[in-house]
CSV table of N, CA and C in Angstrom, one decimal:
chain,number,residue,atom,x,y,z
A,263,UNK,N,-10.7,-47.7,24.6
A,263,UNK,CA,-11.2,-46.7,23.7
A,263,UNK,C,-12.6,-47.2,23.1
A,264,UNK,N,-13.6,-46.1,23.0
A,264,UNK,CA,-14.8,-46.2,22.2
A,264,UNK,C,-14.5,-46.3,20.8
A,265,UNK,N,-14.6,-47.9,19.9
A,265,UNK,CA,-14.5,-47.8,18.4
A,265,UNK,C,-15.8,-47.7,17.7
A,266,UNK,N,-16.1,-47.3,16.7
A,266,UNK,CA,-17.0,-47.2,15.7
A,266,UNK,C,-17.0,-48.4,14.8
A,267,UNK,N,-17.4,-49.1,14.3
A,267,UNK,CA,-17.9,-50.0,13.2
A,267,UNK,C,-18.7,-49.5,12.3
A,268,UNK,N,-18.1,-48.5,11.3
A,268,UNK,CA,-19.3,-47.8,10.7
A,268,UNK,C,-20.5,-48.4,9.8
A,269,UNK,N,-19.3,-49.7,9.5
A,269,UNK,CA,-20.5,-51.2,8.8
A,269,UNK,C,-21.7,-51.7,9.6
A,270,UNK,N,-21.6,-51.7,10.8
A,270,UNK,CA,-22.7,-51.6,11.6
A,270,UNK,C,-23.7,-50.6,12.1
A,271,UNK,N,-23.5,-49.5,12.0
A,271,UNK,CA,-24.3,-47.9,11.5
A,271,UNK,C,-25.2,-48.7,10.2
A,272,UNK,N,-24.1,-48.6,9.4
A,272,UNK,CA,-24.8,-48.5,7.6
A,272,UNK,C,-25.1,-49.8,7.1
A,273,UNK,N,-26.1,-50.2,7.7
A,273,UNK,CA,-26.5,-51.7,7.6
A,273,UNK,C,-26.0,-51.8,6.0
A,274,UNK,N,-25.6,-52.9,5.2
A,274,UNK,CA,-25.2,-53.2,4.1
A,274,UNK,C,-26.3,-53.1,3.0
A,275,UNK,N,-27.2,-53.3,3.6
A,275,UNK,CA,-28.7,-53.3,3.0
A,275,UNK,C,-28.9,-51.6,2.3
A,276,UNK,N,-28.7,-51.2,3.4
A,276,UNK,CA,-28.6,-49.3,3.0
A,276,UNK,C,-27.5,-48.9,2.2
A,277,UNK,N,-26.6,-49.8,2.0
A,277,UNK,CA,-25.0,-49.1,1.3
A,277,UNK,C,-25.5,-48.3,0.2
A,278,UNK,N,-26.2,-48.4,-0.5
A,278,UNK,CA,-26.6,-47.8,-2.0
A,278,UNK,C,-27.3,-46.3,-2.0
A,279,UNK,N,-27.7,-46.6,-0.4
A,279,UNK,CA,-28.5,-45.1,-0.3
A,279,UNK,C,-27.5,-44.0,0.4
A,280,UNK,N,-26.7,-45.0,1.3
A,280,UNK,CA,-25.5,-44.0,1.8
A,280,UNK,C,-24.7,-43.4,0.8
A,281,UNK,N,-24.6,-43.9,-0.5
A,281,UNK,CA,-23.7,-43.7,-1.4
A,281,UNK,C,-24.5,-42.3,-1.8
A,282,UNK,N,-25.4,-42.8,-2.6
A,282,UNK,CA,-26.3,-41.9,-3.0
A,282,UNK,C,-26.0,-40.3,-2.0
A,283,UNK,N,-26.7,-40.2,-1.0
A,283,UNK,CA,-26.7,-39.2,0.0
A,283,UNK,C,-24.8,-39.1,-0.2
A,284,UNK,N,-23.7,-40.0,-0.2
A,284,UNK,CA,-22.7,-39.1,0.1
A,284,UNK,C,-22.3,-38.3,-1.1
A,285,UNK,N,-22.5,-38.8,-2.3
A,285,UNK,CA,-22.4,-38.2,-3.7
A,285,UNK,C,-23.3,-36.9,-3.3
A,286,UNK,N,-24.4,-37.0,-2.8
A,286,UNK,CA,-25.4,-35.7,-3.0
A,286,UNK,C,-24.6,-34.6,-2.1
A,287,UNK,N,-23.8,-34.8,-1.2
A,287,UNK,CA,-23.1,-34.3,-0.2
A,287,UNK,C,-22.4,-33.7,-1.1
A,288,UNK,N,-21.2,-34.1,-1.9
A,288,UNK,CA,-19.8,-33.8,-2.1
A,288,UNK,C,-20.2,-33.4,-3.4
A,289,UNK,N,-21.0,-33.1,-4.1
A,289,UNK,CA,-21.6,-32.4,-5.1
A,289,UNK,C,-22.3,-30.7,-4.5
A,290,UNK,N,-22.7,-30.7,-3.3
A,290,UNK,CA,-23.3,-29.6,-2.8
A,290,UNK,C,-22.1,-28.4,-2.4
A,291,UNK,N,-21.0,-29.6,-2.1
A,291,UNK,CA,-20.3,-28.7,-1.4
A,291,UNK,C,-19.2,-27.7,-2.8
A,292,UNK,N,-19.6,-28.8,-4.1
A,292,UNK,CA,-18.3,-28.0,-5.2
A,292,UNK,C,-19.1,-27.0,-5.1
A,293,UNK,N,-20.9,-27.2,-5.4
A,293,UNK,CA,-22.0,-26.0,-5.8
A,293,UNK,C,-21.7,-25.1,-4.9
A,294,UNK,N,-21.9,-25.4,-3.7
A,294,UNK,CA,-21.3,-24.1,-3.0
A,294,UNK,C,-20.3,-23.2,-3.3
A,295,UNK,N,-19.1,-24.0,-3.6
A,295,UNK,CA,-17.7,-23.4,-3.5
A,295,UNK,C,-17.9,-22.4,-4.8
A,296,UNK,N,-18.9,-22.4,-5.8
A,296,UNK,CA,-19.0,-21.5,-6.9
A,296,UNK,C,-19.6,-20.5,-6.8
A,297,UNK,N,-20.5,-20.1,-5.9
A,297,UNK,CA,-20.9,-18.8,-6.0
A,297,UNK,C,-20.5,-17.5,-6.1
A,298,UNK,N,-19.2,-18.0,-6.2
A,298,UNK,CA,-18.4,-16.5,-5.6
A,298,UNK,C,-17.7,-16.4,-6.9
A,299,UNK,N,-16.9,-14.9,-7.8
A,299,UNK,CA,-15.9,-15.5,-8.5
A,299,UNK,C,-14.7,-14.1,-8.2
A,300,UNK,N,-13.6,-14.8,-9.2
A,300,UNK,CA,-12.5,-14.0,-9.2
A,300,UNK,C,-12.4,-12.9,-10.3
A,301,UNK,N,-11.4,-11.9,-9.9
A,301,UNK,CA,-11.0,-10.8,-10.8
A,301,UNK,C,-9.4,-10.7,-11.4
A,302,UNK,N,-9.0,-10.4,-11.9
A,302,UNK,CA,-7.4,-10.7,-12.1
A,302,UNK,C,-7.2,-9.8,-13.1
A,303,UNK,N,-5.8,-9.5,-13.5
A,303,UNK,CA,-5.4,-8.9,-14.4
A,303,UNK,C,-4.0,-8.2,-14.1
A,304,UNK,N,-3.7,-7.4,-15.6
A,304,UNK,CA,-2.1,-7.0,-15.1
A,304,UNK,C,-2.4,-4.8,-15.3
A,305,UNK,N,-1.9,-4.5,-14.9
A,305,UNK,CA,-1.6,-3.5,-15.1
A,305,UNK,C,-0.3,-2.5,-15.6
A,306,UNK,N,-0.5,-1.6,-16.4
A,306,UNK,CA,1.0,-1.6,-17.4
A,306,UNK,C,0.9,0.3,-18.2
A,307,UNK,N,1.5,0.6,-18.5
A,307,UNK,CA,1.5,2.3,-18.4
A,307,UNK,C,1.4,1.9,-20.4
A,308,UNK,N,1.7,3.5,-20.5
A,308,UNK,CA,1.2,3.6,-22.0
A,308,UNK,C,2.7,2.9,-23.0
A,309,UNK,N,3.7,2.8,-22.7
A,309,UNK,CA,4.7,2.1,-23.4
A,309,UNK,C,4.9,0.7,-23.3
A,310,UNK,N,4.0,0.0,-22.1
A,310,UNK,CA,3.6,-1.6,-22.0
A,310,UNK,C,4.9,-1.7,-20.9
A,311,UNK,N,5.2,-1.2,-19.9
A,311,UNK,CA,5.4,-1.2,-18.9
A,311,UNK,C,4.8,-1.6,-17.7
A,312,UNK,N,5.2,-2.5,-17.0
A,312,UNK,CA,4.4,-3.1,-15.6
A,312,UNK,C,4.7,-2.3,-14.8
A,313,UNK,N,3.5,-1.5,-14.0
A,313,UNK,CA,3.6,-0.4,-13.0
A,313,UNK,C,2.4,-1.4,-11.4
A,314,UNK,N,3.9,-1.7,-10.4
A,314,UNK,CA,3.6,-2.4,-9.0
A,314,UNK,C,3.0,-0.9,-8.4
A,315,UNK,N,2.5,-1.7,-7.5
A,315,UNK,CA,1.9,-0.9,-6.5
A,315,UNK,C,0.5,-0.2,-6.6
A,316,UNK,N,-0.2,-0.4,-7.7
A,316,UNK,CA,-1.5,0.5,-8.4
A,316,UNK,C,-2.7,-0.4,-7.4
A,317,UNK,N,-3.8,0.2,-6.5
A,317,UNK,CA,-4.5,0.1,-6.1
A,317,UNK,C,-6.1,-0.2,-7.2
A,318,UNK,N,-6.1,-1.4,-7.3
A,318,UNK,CA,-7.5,-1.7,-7.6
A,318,UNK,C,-8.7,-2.4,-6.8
A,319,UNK,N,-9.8,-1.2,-7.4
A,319,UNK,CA,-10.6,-1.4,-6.3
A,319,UNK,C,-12.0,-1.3,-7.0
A,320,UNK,N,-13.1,-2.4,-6.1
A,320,UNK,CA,-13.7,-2.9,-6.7
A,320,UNK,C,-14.8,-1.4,-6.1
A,321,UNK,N,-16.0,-0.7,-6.4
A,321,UNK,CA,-16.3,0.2,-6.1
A,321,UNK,C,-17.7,-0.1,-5.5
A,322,UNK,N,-18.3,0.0,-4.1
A,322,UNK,CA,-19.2,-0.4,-3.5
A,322,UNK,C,-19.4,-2.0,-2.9
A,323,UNK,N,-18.0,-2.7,-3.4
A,323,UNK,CA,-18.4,-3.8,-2.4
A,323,UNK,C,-17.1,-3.7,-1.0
A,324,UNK,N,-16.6,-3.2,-1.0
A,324,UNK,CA,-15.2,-3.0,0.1
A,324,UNK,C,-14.4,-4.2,-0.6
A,325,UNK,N,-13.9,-4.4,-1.9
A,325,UNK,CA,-12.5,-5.4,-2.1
A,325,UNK,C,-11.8,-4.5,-2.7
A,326,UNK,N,-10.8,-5.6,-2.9
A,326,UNK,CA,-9.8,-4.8,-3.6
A,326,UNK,C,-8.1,-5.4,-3.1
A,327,UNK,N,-7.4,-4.7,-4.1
A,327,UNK,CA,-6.1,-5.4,-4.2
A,327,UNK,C,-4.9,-4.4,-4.4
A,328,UNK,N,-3.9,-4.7,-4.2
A,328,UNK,CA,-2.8,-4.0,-5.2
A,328,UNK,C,-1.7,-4.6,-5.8
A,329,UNK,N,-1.6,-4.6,-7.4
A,329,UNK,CA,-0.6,-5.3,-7.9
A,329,UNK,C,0.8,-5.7,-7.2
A,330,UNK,N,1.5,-6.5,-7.4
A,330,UNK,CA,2.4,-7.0,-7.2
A,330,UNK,C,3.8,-6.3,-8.4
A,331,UNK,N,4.7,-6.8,-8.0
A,331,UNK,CA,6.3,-6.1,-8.4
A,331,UNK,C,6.1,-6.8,-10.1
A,332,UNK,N,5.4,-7.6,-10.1
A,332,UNK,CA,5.3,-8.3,-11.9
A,332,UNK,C,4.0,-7.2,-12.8
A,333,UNK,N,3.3,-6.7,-11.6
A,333,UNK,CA,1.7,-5.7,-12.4
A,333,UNK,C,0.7,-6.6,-12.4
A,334,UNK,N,0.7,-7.8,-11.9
A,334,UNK,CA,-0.2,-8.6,-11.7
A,334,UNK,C,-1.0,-8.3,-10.5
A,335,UNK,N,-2.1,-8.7,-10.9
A,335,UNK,CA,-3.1,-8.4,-8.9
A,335,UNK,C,-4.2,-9.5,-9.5
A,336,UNK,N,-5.0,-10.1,-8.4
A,336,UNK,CA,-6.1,-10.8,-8.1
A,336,UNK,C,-7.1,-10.4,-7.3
A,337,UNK,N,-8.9,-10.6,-7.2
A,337,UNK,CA,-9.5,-10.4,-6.2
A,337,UNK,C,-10.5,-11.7,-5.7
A,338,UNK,N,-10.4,-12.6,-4.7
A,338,UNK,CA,-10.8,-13.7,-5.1
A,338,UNK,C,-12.6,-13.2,-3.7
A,339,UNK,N,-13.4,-13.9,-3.7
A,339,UNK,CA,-14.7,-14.0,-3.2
A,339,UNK,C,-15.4,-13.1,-3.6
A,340,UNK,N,-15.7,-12.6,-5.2
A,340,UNK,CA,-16.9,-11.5,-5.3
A,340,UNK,C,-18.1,-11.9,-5.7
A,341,UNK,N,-18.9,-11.6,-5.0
A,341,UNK,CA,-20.2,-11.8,-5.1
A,341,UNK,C,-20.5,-11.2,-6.7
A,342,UNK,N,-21.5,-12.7,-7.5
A,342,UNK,CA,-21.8,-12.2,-9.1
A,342,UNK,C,-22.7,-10.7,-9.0
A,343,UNK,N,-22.1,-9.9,-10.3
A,343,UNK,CA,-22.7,-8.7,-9.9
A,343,UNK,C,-22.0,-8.4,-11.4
A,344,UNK,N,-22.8,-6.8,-11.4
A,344,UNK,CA,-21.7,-5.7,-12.1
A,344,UNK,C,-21.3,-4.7,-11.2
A,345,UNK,N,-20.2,-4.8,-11.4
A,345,UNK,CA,-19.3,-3.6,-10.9
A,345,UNK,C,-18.3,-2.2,-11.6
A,346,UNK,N,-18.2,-1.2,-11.0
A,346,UNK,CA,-17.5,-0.6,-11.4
A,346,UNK,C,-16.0,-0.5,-10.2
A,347,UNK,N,-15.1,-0.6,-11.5
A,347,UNK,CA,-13.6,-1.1,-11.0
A,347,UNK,C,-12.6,0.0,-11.7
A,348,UNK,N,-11.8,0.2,-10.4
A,348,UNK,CA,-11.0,1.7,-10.5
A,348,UNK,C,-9.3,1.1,-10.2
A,349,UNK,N,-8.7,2.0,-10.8
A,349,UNK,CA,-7.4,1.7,-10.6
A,349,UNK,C,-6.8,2.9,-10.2
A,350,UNK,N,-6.2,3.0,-9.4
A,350,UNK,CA,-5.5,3.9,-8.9
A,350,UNK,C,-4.2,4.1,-8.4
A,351,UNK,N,-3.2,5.3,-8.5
A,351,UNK,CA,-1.6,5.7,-8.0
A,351,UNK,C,-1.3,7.0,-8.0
A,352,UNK,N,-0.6,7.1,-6.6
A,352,UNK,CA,0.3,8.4,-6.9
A,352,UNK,C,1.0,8.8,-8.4
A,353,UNK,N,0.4,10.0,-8.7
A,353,UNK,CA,1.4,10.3,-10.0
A,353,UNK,C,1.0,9.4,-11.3
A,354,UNK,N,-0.1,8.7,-11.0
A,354,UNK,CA,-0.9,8.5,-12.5
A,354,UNK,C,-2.4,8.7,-12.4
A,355,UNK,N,-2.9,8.9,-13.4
A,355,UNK,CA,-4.5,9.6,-13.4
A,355,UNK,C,-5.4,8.0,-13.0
A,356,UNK,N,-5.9,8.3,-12.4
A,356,UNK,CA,-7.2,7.4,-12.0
A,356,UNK,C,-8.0,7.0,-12.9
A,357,UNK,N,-8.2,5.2,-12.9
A,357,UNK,CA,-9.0,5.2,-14.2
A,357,UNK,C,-10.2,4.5,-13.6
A,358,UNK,N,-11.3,4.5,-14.2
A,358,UNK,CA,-12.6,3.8,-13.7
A,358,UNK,C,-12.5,2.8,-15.1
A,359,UNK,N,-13.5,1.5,-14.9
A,359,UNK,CA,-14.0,0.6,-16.0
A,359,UNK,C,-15.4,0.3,-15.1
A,360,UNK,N,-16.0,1.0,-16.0
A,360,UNK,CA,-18.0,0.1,-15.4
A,360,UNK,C,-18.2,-0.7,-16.4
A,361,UNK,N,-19.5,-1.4,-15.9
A,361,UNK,CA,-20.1,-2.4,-16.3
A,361,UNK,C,-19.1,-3.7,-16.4
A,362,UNK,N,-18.3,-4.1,-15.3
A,362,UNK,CA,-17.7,-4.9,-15.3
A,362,UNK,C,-18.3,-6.4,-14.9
A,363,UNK,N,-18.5,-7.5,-15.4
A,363,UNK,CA,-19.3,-8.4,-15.2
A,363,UNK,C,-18.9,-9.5,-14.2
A,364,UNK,N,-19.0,-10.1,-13.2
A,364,UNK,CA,-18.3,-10.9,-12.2
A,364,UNK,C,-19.3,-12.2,-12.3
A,365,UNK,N,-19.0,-13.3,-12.6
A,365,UNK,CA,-19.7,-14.3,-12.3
A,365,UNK,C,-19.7,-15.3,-11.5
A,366,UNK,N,-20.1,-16.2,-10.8
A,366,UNK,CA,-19.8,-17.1,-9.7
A,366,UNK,C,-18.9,-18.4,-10.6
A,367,UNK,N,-18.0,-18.5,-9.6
A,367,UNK,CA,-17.3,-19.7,-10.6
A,367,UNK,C,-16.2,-19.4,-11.3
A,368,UNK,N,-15.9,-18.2,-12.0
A,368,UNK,CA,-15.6,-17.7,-13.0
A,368,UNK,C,-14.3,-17.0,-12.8
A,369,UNK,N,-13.2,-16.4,-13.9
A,369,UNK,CA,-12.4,-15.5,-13.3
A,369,UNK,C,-12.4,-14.4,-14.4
A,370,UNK,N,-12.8,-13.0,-13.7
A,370,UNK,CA,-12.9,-12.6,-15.1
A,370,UNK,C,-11.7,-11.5,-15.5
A,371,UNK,N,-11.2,-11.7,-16.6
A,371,UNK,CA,-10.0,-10.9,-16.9
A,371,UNK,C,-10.1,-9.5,-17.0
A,372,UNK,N,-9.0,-8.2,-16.7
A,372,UNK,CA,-9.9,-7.2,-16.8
A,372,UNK,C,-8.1,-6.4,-16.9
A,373,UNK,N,-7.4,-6.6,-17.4
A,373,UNK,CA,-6.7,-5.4,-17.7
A,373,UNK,C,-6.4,-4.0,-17.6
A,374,UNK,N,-5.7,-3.0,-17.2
A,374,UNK,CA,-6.0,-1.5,-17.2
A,374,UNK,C,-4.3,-0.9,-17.8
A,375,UNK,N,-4.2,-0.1,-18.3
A,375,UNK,CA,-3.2,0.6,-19.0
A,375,UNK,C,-3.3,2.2,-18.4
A,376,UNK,N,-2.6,2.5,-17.6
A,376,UNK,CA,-2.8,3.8,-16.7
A,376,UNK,C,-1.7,4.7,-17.2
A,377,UNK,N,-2.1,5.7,-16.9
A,377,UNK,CA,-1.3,7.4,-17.6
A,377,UNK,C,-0.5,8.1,-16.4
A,378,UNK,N,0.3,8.5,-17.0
A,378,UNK,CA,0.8,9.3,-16.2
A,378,UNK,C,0.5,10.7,-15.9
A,379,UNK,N,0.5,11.5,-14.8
A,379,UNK,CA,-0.2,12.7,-14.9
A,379,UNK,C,1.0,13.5,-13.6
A,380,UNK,N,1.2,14.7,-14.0
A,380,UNK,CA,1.9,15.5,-13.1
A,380,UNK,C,1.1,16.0,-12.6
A,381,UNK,N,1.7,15.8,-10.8
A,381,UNK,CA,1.3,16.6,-9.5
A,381,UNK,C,1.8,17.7,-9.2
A,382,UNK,N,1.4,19.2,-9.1
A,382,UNK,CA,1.9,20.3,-9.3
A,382,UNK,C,1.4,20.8,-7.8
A,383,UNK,N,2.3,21.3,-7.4
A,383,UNK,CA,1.9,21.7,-6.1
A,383,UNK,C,2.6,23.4,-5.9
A,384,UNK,N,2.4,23.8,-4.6
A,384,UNK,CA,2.4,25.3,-4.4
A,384,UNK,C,3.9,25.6,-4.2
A,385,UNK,N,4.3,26.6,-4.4
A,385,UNK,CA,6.0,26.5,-4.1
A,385,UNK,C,5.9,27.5,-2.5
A,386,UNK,N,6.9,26.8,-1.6
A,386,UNK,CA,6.8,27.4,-0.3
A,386,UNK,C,8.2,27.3,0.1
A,387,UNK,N,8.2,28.6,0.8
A,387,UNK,CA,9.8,29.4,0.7
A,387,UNK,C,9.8,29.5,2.2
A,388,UNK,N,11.2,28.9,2.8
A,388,UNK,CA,11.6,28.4,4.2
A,388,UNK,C,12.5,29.6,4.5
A,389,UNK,N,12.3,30.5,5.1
A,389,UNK,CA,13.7,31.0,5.4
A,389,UNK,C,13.7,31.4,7.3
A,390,UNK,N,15.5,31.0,7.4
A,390,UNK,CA,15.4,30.5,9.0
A,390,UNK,C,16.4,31.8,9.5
A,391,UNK,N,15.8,32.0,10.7
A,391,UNK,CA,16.8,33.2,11.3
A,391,UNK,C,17.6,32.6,12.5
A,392,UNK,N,18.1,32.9,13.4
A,392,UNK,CA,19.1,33.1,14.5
A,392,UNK,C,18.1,33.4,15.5
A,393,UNK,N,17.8,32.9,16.5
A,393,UNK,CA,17.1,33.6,17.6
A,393,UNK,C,18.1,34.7,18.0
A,394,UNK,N,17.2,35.6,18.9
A,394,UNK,CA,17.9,36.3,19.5
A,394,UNK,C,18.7,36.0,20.7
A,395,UNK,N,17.8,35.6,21.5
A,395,UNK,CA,18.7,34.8,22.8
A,395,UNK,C,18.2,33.6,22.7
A,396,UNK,N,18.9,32.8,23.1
A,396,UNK,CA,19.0,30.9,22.9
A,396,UNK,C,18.4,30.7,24.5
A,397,UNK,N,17.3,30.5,24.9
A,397,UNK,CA,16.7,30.0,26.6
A,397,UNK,C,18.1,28.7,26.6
A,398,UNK,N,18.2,27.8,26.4
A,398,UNK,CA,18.6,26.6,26.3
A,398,UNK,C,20.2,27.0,26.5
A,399,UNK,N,21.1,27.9,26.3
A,399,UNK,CA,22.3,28.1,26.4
A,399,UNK,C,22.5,28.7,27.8
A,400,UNK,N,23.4,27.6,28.5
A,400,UNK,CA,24.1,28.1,29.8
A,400,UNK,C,25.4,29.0,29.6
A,401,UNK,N,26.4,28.8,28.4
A,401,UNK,CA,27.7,30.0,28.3
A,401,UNK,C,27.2,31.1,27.4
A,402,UNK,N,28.3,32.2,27.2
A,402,UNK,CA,27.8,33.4,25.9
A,402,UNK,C,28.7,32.7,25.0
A,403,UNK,N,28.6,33.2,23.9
A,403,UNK,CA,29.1,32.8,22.8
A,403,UNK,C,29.1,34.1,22.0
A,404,UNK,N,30.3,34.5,20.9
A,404,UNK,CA,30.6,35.6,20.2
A,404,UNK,C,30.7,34.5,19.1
A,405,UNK,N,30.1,35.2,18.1
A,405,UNK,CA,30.4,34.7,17.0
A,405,UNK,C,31.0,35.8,15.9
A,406,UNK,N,32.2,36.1,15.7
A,406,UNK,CA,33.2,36.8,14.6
A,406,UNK,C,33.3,36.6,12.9
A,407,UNK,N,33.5,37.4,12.3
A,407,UNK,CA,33.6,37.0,10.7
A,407,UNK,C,34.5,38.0,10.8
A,408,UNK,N,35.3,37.7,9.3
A,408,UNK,CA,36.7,38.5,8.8
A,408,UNK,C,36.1,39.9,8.7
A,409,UNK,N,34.9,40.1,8.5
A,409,UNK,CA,34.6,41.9,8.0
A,409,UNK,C,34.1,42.3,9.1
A,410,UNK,N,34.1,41.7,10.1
A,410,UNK,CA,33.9,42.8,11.4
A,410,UNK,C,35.3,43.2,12.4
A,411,UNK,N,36.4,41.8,11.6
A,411,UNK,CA,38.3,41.8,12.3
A,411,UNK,C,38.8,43.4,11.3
A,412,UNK,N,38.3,43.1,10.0
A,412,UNK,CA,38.5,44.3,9.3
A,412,UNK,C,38.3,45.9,9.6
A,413,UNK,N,37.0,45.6,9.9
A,413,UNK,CA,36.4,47.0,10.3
A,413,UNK,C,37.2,47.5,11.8
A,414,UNK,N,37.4,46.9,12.3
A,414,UNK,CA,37.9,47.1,13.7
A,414,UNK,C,39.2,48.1,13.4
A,415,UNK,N,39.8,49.1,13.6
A,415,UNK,CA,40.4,50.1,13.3
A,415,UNK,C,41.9,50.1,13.9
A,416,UNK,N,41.5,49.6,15.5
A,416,UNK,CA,42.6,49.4,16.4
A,416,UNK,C,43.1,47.6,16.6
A,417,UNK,N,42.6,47.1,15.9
A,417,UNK,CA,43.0,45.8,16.5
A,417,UNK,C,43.8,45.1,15.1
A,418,UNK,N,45.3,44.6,15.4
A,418,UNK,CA,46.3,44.1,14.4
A,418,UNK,C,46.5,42.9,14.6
A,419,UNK,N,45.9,42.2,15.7
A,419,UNK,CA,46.1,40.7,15.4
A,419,UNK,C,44.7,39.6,15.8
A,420,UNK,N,44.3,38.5,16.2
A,420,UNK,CA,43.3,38.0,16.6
A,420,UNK,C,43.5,38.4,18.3
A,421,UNK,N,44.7,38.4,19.0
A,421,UNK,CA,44.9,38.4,20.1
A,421,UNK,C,44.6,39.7,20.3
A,422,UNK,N,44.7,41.0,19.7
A,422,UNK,CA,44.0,41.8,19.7
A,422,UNK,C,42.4,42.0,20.2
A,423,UNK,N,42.2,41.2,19.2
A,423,UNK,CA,40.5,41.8,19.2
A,423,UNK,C,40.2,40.6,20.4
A,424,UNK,N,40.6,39.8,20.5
A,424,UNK,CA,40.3,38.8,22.2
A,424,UNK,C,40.5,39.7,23.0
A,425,UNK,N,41.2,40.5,23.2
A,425,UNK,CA,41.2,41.1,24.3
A,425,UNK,C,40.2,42.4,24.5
A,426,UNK,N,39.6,42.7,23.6
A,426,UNK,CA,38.9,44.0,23.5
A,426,UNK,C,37.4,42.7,24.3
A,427,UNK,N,37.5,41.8,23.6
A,427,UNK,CA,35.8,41.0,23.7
A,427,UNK,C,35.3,41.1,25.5
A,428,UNK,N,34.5,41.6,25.9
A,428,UNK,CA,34.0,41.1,27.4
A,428,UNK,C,33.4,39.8,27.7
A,429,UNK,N,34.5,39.1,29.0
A,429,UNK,CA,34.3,38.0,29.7
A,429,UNK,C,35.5,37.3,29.0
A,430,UNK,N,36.5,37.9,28.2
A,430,UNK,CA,37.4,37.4,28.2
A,430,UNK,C,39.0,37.7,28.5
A,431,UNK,N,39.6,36.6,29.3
A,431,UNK,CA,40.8,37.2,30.4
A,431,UNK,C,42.0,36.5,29.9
């Protein structure tokens, strides 16, 4: 196997400068890791109830989240900015908050308390008939009720009126 001696790379003479340069390294990389920040918060209806499932969304950057079964949500990599931030649900009113401030680094809290609103829709009336002839049916079929055994004038028993029926022997 090819080994490394990395003592012999970094002459000992240079130790102080490698140091240097690796500190300058591992300091670049926290700076990096900050540019971005987070959003968080709970969401909760007008009696201080946690309401899961509410869509929050950050408006013009494509993020966004949806709380969890506790009303908690998070949004983590947003570029520092202001934004306007909306919450949303079936069956409660839509809320917007602008001027919401996002900083790199940072997590910024942001709360929403959502309403409830009734969905009123059209009323639509189903009513189903009997085809006339069924394509799909290979036998006939009679279908009888007591006020047509009634009406029948000549017929005194069920075995009666079977025998009046056609196709039946």
């Amino acid at each position: 196997m090819f080994k490394i001696n990395l003592f012999k790379i970094i002459k000992l003479k240079n130790l102080p400068e490698f140091l240097i340069l690796f500190v300058f390294l591992l300091t670049a990389q926290f700076a990096l890791g900050a540019t971005t920040g987070k959003l968080a918060g709970i969401v909760t209806d007008k009696n201080g109830d946690i309401v899961a499932g509410v869509n929050i969304i950050l408006e013009g950057a494509f993020l966004g989240a949806a709380t969890d079964i506790n009303g908690h949500y998070f949004i983590l990599k947003i570029p520092p900015g202001s934004y306007s931030v909306s919450a949303s649900m079936i069956s409660y009113k839509k809320l917007i908050k602008t001027g919401v401030i996002i900083q790199g680094g940072r997590t910024t809290r942001l709360d929403f308390v959502v309403e409830e609103s009734i969905i009123e829709g059209e009323e639509i009336v189903v009513t189903a008939k009997r085809p006339v002839v069924e394509v799909d049916r290979t036998s006939t079929e009679f279908i009888i009720n007591a006020q047509e055994i009634a009406q029948a004038s000549i017929i005194r028993s069920v075995d009666d009126y079977l025998k009046v029926m056609p196709g039946v022997t």
